[in-house]
Short mmCIF file of C-alpha atoms in Angstrom, two decimals:
data_model
loop_
_atom_site.label_atom_id
_atom_site.label_comp_id
_atom_site.label_asym_id
_atom_site.label_seq_id
_atom_site.Cartn_x
_atom_site.Cartn_y
_atom_site.Cartn_z
CA MET E 1 -3.26 10.37 45.69
CA THR E 2 -0.06 10.95 43.75
CA LEU E 3 1.63 12.67 46.69
CA LEU E 4 0.49 9.98 49.14
CA LEU E 5 1.75 7.23 46.85
CA ALA E 6 5.08 9.01 46.41
CA GLY E 7 5.36 9.43 50.17
CA LEU E 8 4.68 5.72 50.67
CA GLY E 9 7.37 4.83 48.14
CA THR E 10 9.83 7.09 49.95
CA ALA E 11 9.02 5.46 53.30
CA VAL E 12 9.49 1.95 51.87
CA PHE E 13 12.85 2.78 50.29
CA TRP E 14 13.96 4.48 53.49
CA TRP E 15 12.87 1.51 55.63
CA LEU E 16 14.70 -0.93 53.35
CA GLY E 17 17.86 1.16 53.46
CA LEU E 18 17.96 1.59 49.68
CA PRO E 19 19.97 4.41 48.09
CA LEU E 20 18.37 7.78 47.31
CA PRO E 21 14.97 7.00 48.90
CA PHE E 22 13.64 10.51 48.24
CA LEU E 23 14.35 10.13 44.52
CA PHE E 24 13.83 6.44 43.80
CA GLY E 25 10.92 5.91 46.22
CA PRO E 26 8.56 8.37 44.51
CA MET E 27 9.89 7.50 41.06
CA PHE E 28 9.27 3.76 41.23
CA ALA E 29 6.04 4.03 43.21
CA CYS E 30 4.55 6.41 40.64
CA LEU E 31 5.98 4.40 37.74
CA ALA E 32 4.39 1.16 39.00
CA ALA E 33 1.05 2.84 39.62
CA ALA E 34 1.11 4.54 36.21
CA LEU E 35 1.79 1.24 34.44
CA LEU E 36 -1.13 -0.28 36.34
CA GLY E 37 -3.41 2.46 35.03
CA ALA E 38 -3.69 4.70 38.07
CA PRO E 39 -4.80 8.27 37.18
CA LEU E 40 -1.77 10.04 38.65
CA ARG E 41 -1.09 13.71 38.08
CA GLY E 42 2.13 15.67 38.17
CA VAL E 43 2.43 18.79 40.31
CA LYS E 44 4.06 21.01 37.70
CA PRO E 45 4.21 24.37 39.54
CA VAL E 46 5.60 22.72 42.68
CA SER E 47 7.99 20.56 40.63
CA GLN E 48 9.28 23.64 38.82
CA ALA E 49 9.74 25.41 42.15
CA ALA E 50 11.64 22.37 43.47
CA ARG E 51 14.02 22.55 40.51
CA THR E 52 14.96 26.08 41.50
CA ILE E 53 16.58 24.53 44.58
CA LEU E 54 19.00 22.64 42.35
CA GLY E 55 19.71 25.81 40.41
CA VAL E 56 20.67 27.52 43.67
CA ALA E 57 22.79 24.49 44.67
CA VAL E 58 24.72 24.64 41.40
CA GLY E 59 25.10 28.42 41.55
CA ALA E 60 26.39 28.25 45.12
CA SER E 61 29.04 25.79 43.95
CA ILE E 62 30.40 28.29 41.41
CA THR E 63 33.08 29.94 43.51
CA PRO E 64 36.22 31.87 42.55
CA ALA E 65 38.12 28.59 42.92
CA VAL E 66 35.85 26.92 40.33
CA ILE E 67 36.27 29.83 37.92
CA GLY E 68 40.01 29.40 38.28
CA GLN E 69 39.62 25.75 37.22
CA LEU E 70 37.76 26.56 33.97
CA PRO E 71 40.92 26.48 31.80
CA ASP E 72 41.55 22.95 33.09
CA MET E 73 38.08 21.88 31.89
CA ILE E 74 38.53 23.02 28.30
CA GLY E 75 40.08 19.77 27.14
CA SER E 76 37.15 17.71 28.39
CA VAL E 77 34.43 20.21 27.42
CA ALA E 78 35.81 20.26 23.86
CA PHE E 79 34.59 16.68 23.45
CA VAL E 80 30.97 17.56 24.27
CA PRO E 81 30.12 18.87 20.75
CA LEU E 82 31.66 15.71 19.25
CA TYR E 83 29.61 13.63 21.70
CA VAL E 84 26.35 15.36 20.73
CA ALA E 85 27.18 15.00 17.03
CA ALA E 86 27.91 11.27 17.45
CA ILE E 87 24.57 10.78 19.23
CA GLY E 88 22.74 12.46 16.38
CA LEU E 89 24.61 10.56 13.66
CA VAL E 90 23.77 7.23 15.29
CA GLY E 91 20.40 8.06 16.86
CA VAL E 92 18.55 9.58 13.92
CA PRO E 93 19.14 6.61 11.55
CA TYR E 94 18.29 4.23 14.39
CA PHE E 95 14.88 5.81 15.03
CA HIS E 96 14.14 6.56 11.36
CA ARG E 97 15.35 3.47 9.52
CA LEU E 98 15.26 0.73 12.15
CA CYS E 99 12.29 1.83 14.26
CA GLY E 100 10.25 3.31 11.40
CA TYR E 101 9.55 6.75 12.87
CA ASP E 102 9.11 9.70 10.54
CA LEU E 103 12.15 11.97 10.25
CA PRO E 104 10.95 14.77 12.59
CA THR E 105 10.15 12.26 15.33
CA ALA E 106 13.43 10.39 14.78
CA TYR E 107 15.46 13.59 14.91
CA PHE E 108 14.02 15.00 18.12
CA ALA E 109 13.91 11.56 19.77
CA ALA E 110 17.66 11.24 19.20
CA MET E 111 18.60 14.65 20.56
CA PRO E 112 19.77 14.33 24.22
CA GLY E 113 18.15 17.53 25.48
CA GLY E 114 15.46 18.29 28.01
CA LEU E 115 12.23 16.34 27.64
CA GLN E 116 9.97 19.40 27.54
CA ASP E 117 12.19 21.24 25.07
CA MET E 118 12.49 18.32 22.65
CA VAL E 119 8.74 17.70 22.78
CA MET E 120 8.03 21.39 22.12
CA PHE E 121 10.43 21.60 19.17
CA GLY E 122 9.21 18.26 17.85
CA GLU E 123 5.59 19.39 17.96
CA GLU E 124 6.48 22.45 15.87
CA ALA E 125 8.19 20.16 13.35
CA GLY E 126 5.16 17.83 13.09
CA ALA E 127 6.64 14.98 15.14
CA ASN E 128 4.72 12.43 17.18
CA VAL E 129 4.57 14.18 20.54
CA ARG E 130 3.43 11.16 22.55
CA ALA E 131 6.28 9.03 21.16
CA LEU E 132 8.81 11.76 21.96
CA SER E 133 7.51 12.04 25.52
CA LEU E 134 7.77 8.30 26.17
CA ILE E 135 11.20 7.92 24.52
CA HIS E 136 12.75 10.77 26.48
CA ALA E 137 11.00 9.74 29.72
CA THR E 138 12.48 6.26 29.23
CA ARG E 139 15.95 7.71 28.64
CA VAL E 140 15.80 9.74 31.85
CA LEU E 141 14.27 6.89 33.87
CA VAL E 142 16.87 4.30 32.85
CA ILE E 143 19.84 6.66 33.15
CA VAL E 144 18.74 7.80 36.62
CA THR E 145 18.39 4.14 37.63
CA ILE E 146 21.66 2.89 36.12
CA VAL E 147 24.02 5.72 37.07
CA PRO E 148 23.70 5.23 40.87
CA ALA E 149 24.22 1.47 40.43
CA VAL E 150 27.40 2.11 38.45
CA LEU E 151 28.64 4.60 41.05
CA ILE E 152 28.02 2.09 43.85
CA PHE E 153 29.21 -1.18 42.27
CA VAL E 154 31.82 -0.02 39.75
CA PHE E 155 33.29 3.08 41.39
CA ASP E 156 32.68 1.84 44.96
CA ASN E 157 31.00 5.12 45.85
CA PRO E 158 28.33 4.59 48.54
CA LEU E 159 26.45 7.79 47.58
CA SER E 160 26.59 8.81 51.21
CA GLN E 161 28.17 12.23 50.84
CA PRO E 162 26.36 14.93 52.82
CA ILE E 163 24.04 16.82 50.50
CA GLY E 164 24.09 19.95 52.66
CA ALA E 165 23.88 21.25 56.17
CA ALA E 166 20.60 21.25 58.08
CA ALA E 167 18.51 24.38 57.72
CA ALA E 168 18.89 25.03 61.45
CA ASP E 169 22.67 25.23 61.03
CA LEU E 170 22.63 27.90 58.30
CA PRO E 171 22.29 31.64 58.84
CA TRP E 172 18.67 32.69 58.38
CA THR E 173 19.76 35.70 56.33
CA GLU E 174 21.53 33.40 53.85
CA LEU E 175 18.50 31.12 53.67
CA ALA E 176 16.33 34.13 52.85
CA ILE E 177 18.77 35.30 50.17
CA MET E 178 18.83 31.83 48.59
CA ALA E 179 15.03 31.68 48.57
CA ALA E 180 14.86 35.08 46.89
CA ALA E 181 17.49 34.02 44.36
CA ALA E 182 15.52 30.84 43.60
CA ILE E 183 12.17 32.50 42.95
CA GLY E 184 13.53 35.73 41.52
CA GLY E 185 15.98 33.98 39.20
CA TRP E 186 13.26 31.60 37.99
CA LYS E 187 10.75 34.33 37.16
CA LEU E 188 13.38 36.61 35.63
CA GLY E 189 14.60 33.72 33.48
CA GLU E 190 11.05 33.06 32.27
CA ARG E 191 10.54 36.72 31.45
CA VAL E 192 13.64 36.89 29.23
CA GLY E 193 12.83 33.54 27.58
CA LEU E 194 15.72 31.60 29.12
CA PHE E 195 15.47 27.86 28.38
CA GLY E 196 15.40 25.78 31.55
CA ALA E 197 14.54 28.95 33.47
CA ALA E 198 13.64 27.08 36.68
CA ILE E 199 17.23 25.84 37.00
CA LEU E 200 19.37 28.23 34.98
CA GLY E 201 17.77 31.45 36.26
CA PRO E 202 18.42 30.69 39.95
CA MET E 203 21.83 29.26 39.04
CA ILE E 204 22.97 32.49 37.36
CA VAL E 205 21.69 34.73 40.16
CA THR E 206 23.17 32.52 42.88
CA ALA E 207 26.49 32.22 41.07
CA ILE E 208 26.76 36.03 41.08
CA LEU E 209 26.00 36.06 44.82
CA SER E 210 28.50 33.27 45.45
CA LEU E 211 31.30 34.91 43.46
CA SER E 212 30.68 38.19 45.27
CA GLY E 213 30.83 36.49 48.69
CA VAL E 214 27.21 37.18 49.64
CA ILE E 215 26.46 33.48 50.20
CA GLU E 216 28.86 30.75 51.26
CA HIS E 217 26.65 27.68 51.58
CA ARG E 218 24.52 25.39 49.43
CA PRO E 219 20.78 25.07 50.13
CA PRO E 220 19.96 23.00 53.24
CA ARG E 221 19.64 19.26 52.93
CA GLU E 222 15.89 19.42 53.58
CA ALA E 223 15.48 21.52 50.42
CA ILE E 224 17.62 19.13 48.34
CA LEU E 225 15.50 16.19 49.52
CA ILE E 226 12.31 18.03 48.52
CA ALA E 227 13.79 18.59 45.07
CA GLN E 228 14.61 14.88 44.77
CA PHE E 229 11.05 13.97 45.81
CA PHE E 230 9.34 16.02 43.11
CA ILE E 231 11.85 15.04 40.41
CA GLY E 232 11.06 11.41 41.20
CA ILE E 233 7.33 12.06 40.89
CA GLY E 234 7.83 13.83 37.57
CA ILE E 235 9.70 10.87 36.06
CA GLY E 236 7.16 8.31 37.25
CA VAL E 237 4.01 10.10 36.12
CA GLY E 238 5.48 10.42 32.62
CA TYR E 239 4.07 6.95 31.96
CA VAL E 240 0.48 7.70 32.89
CA GLY E 241 -1.89 6.41 30.20
CA VAL E 242 0.75 4.32 28.42
CA THR E 243 -0.75 1.56 26.27
CA LEU E 244 0.58 -1.91 25.48
CA ASN E 245 1.30 -0.83 21.92
CA GLU E 246 3.27 2.17 23.19
CA LEU E 247 5.23 -0.10 25.51
CA ARG E 248 6.11 -2.40 22.62
CA ARG E 249 7.08 0.39 20.24
CA ASP E 250 8.03 3.66 21.94
CA VAL E 251 9.31 2.46 25.32
CA LEU E 252 11.21 -0.46 23.77
CA ALA E 253 12.76 1.88 21.19
CA GLY E 254 13.79 4.17 24.06
CA LEU E 255 15.32 1.29 26.01
CA VAL E 256 17.45 0.17 23.07
CA PHE E 257 18.51 3.76 22.46
CA VAL E 258 19.71 3.99 26.07
CA VAL E 259 22.07 1.09 25.32
CA ILE E 260 23.41 3.03 22.33
CA LEU E 261 23.80 6.15 24.47
CA ALA E 262 25.56 4.17 27.20
CA LEU E 263 28.10 2.86 24.69
CA LEU E 264 28.80 6.34 23.32
CA ALA E 265 29.02 7.78 26.83
CA PHE E 266 31.50 5.04 27.80
CA ILE E 267 33.68 5.77 24.76
CA PHE E 268 33.85 9.51 25.41
CA THR E 269 34.35 9.02 29.15
CA GLU E 270 37.28 6.71 28.48
CA ILE E 271 38.81 9.22 26.06
CA VAL E 272 38.72 12.17 28.49
CA VAL E 273 39.87 10.02 31.43
CA GLN E 274 42.74 8.43 29.50
CA LEU E 275 43.85 11.84 28.25
CA GLY E 276 43.92 13.05 31.84
CA PHE E 277 41.17 15.64 31.37
CA ALA E 278 38.91 14.20 34.07
CA SER E 279 38.84 11.74 36.95
CA PRO E 280 36.78 8.56 36.34
CA ILE E 281 33.77 9.63 38.44
CA GLU E 282 33.66 13.19 37.12
CA GLY E 283 34.12 11.96 33.55
CA PHE E 284 31.36 9.38 33.94
CA LEU E 285 28.86 11.84 35.42
CA SER E 286 29.76 14.54 32.89
CA PHE E 287 28.94 12.37 29.87
CA ALA E 288 25.99 10.42 31.33
CA PRO E 289 23.10 11.56 29.05
CA GLY E 290 20.55 12.14 31.78
CA GLY E 291 18.58 15.25 32.63
CA GLN E 292 20.40 18.24 34.08
CA ALA E 293 18.42 18.19 37.33
CA GLU E 294 18.89 14.44 37.86
CA MET E 295 22.64 14.59 37.16
CA THR E 296 22.99 17.50 39.58
CA VAL E 297 21.41 15.43 42.36
CA LEU E 298 23.65 12.45 41.63
CA ALA E 299 26.78 14.60 41.50
CA ILE E 300 25.91 16.03 44.92
CA VAL E 301 25.32 12.67 46.62
CA ALA E 302 28.41 11.18 44.96
CA GLY E 303 30.60 13.99 46.26
CA ALA E 304 31.77 14.78 42.72
CA ASP E 305 33.07 18.16 41.56
CA LEU E 306 29.67 19.74 40.95
CA GLY E 307 31.07 22.65 38.96
CA PHE E 308 32.93 20.32 36.60
CA VAL E 309 29.92 18.07 35.99
CA VAL E 310 27.45 20.92 35.53
CA VAL E 311 29.65 22.77 33.02
CA HIS E 312 29.61 19.68 30.76
CA HIS E 313 25.85 19.20 31.01
CA LEU E 314 25.21 22.87 30.41
CA MET E 315 27.33 22.66 27.26
CA ARG E 316 25.41 19.57 26.05
CA ILE E 317 21.98 21.04 26.80
CA THR E 318 22.92 24.40 25.26
CA LEU E 319 24.17 22.77 22.06
CA VAL E 320 21.02 20.67 21.76
CA ILE E 321 18.56 23.44 22.64
CA LEU E 322 20.14 26.04 20.38
CA GLY E 323 21.24 23.69 17.62
CA ALA E 324 18.32 21.26 17.33
CA PRO E 325 15.76 23.71 15.90
CA VAL E 326 18.38 25.23 13.58
CA VAL E 327 19.45 21.88 12.16
CA ALA E 328 15.82 20.77 11.93
CA ALA E 329 15.00 23.86 9.89
CA LEU E 330 18.01 23.31 7.60
CA PHE E 331 16.77 19.81 6.83
CA GLY E 332 13.19 20.97 6.30
CA LEU E 333 11.76 19.27 9.37
CA ARG E 334 9.25 22.00 10.14
CA GLY E 335 5.59 21.61 9.41
CA GLY E 336 5.86 17.99 8.35
CA LYS E 337 3.12 15.40 8.64
CA ARG E 338 2.62 14.24 12.18
CA GLY E 339 4.01 10.75 12.68
CA GLU E 340 1.90 7.94 13.90
#
């Protein structure tokens, strides 16, 4: 039922000529059904496999030319730790003092990392897992909805850049190598305990292949569209079982926090753009606090410098993933009483 509903949403968005039908169609169809109480279910193994496609897309974009540009990115990347720190300094008091969440829940709700990672760390610290899930799902949902609108109406970018060649136009040997890099990189990443293994594992393997000249293309557009489809489903089904009380408290708290994040993202984007460290579109996408997979898709369809954008998001996610549990432990946020 979930897949049929997502397919219907895609068809409607496509028929209406709306942007990103393979992402927004499933996302809003599943979101509406979830809010109406439909018993939708995510397709986690398939969704994880779909994310490997984005890992390959990013890795294929890491070419010798991109490596040569890394020194030019240092000025902008240097602001990412300050950006993460500012989010924490504003976000934790907001959730703790204004919204009334216990400190573990407030801390991990404020951290702009991956949803699954923040929920896992929060659970270990005694946080309210359901609240964390809804707050982070709301962050991703709103950011993924707002960013394309800003790109279209503010930056006059129609989001019509080609997302890749058709599978029929790519060498079959390269397609086979990319498929092996996707699955092999994912499973190898899981085995070594790499966070975000479904994206980062294939990205690392494919980057090595790209830098060595083994592959010269991104995954075919059909594969990118499949990835968009399952990412959209994953965002929408995050609201399955939500209650009116959760809407009033957790989702509303997440919505207000997105406004705070948007203001901070605007400030840091303006700084790096005014200093000449980034173009407006690249700066905007680099500091938009969405999920890594979602921002990768938007960077592709916007025709942005994918390597530039991904380096910034990797830095943000790495800082949050590695730093959040350490800081939480320093402040004694482990083993606390579970928040209600």
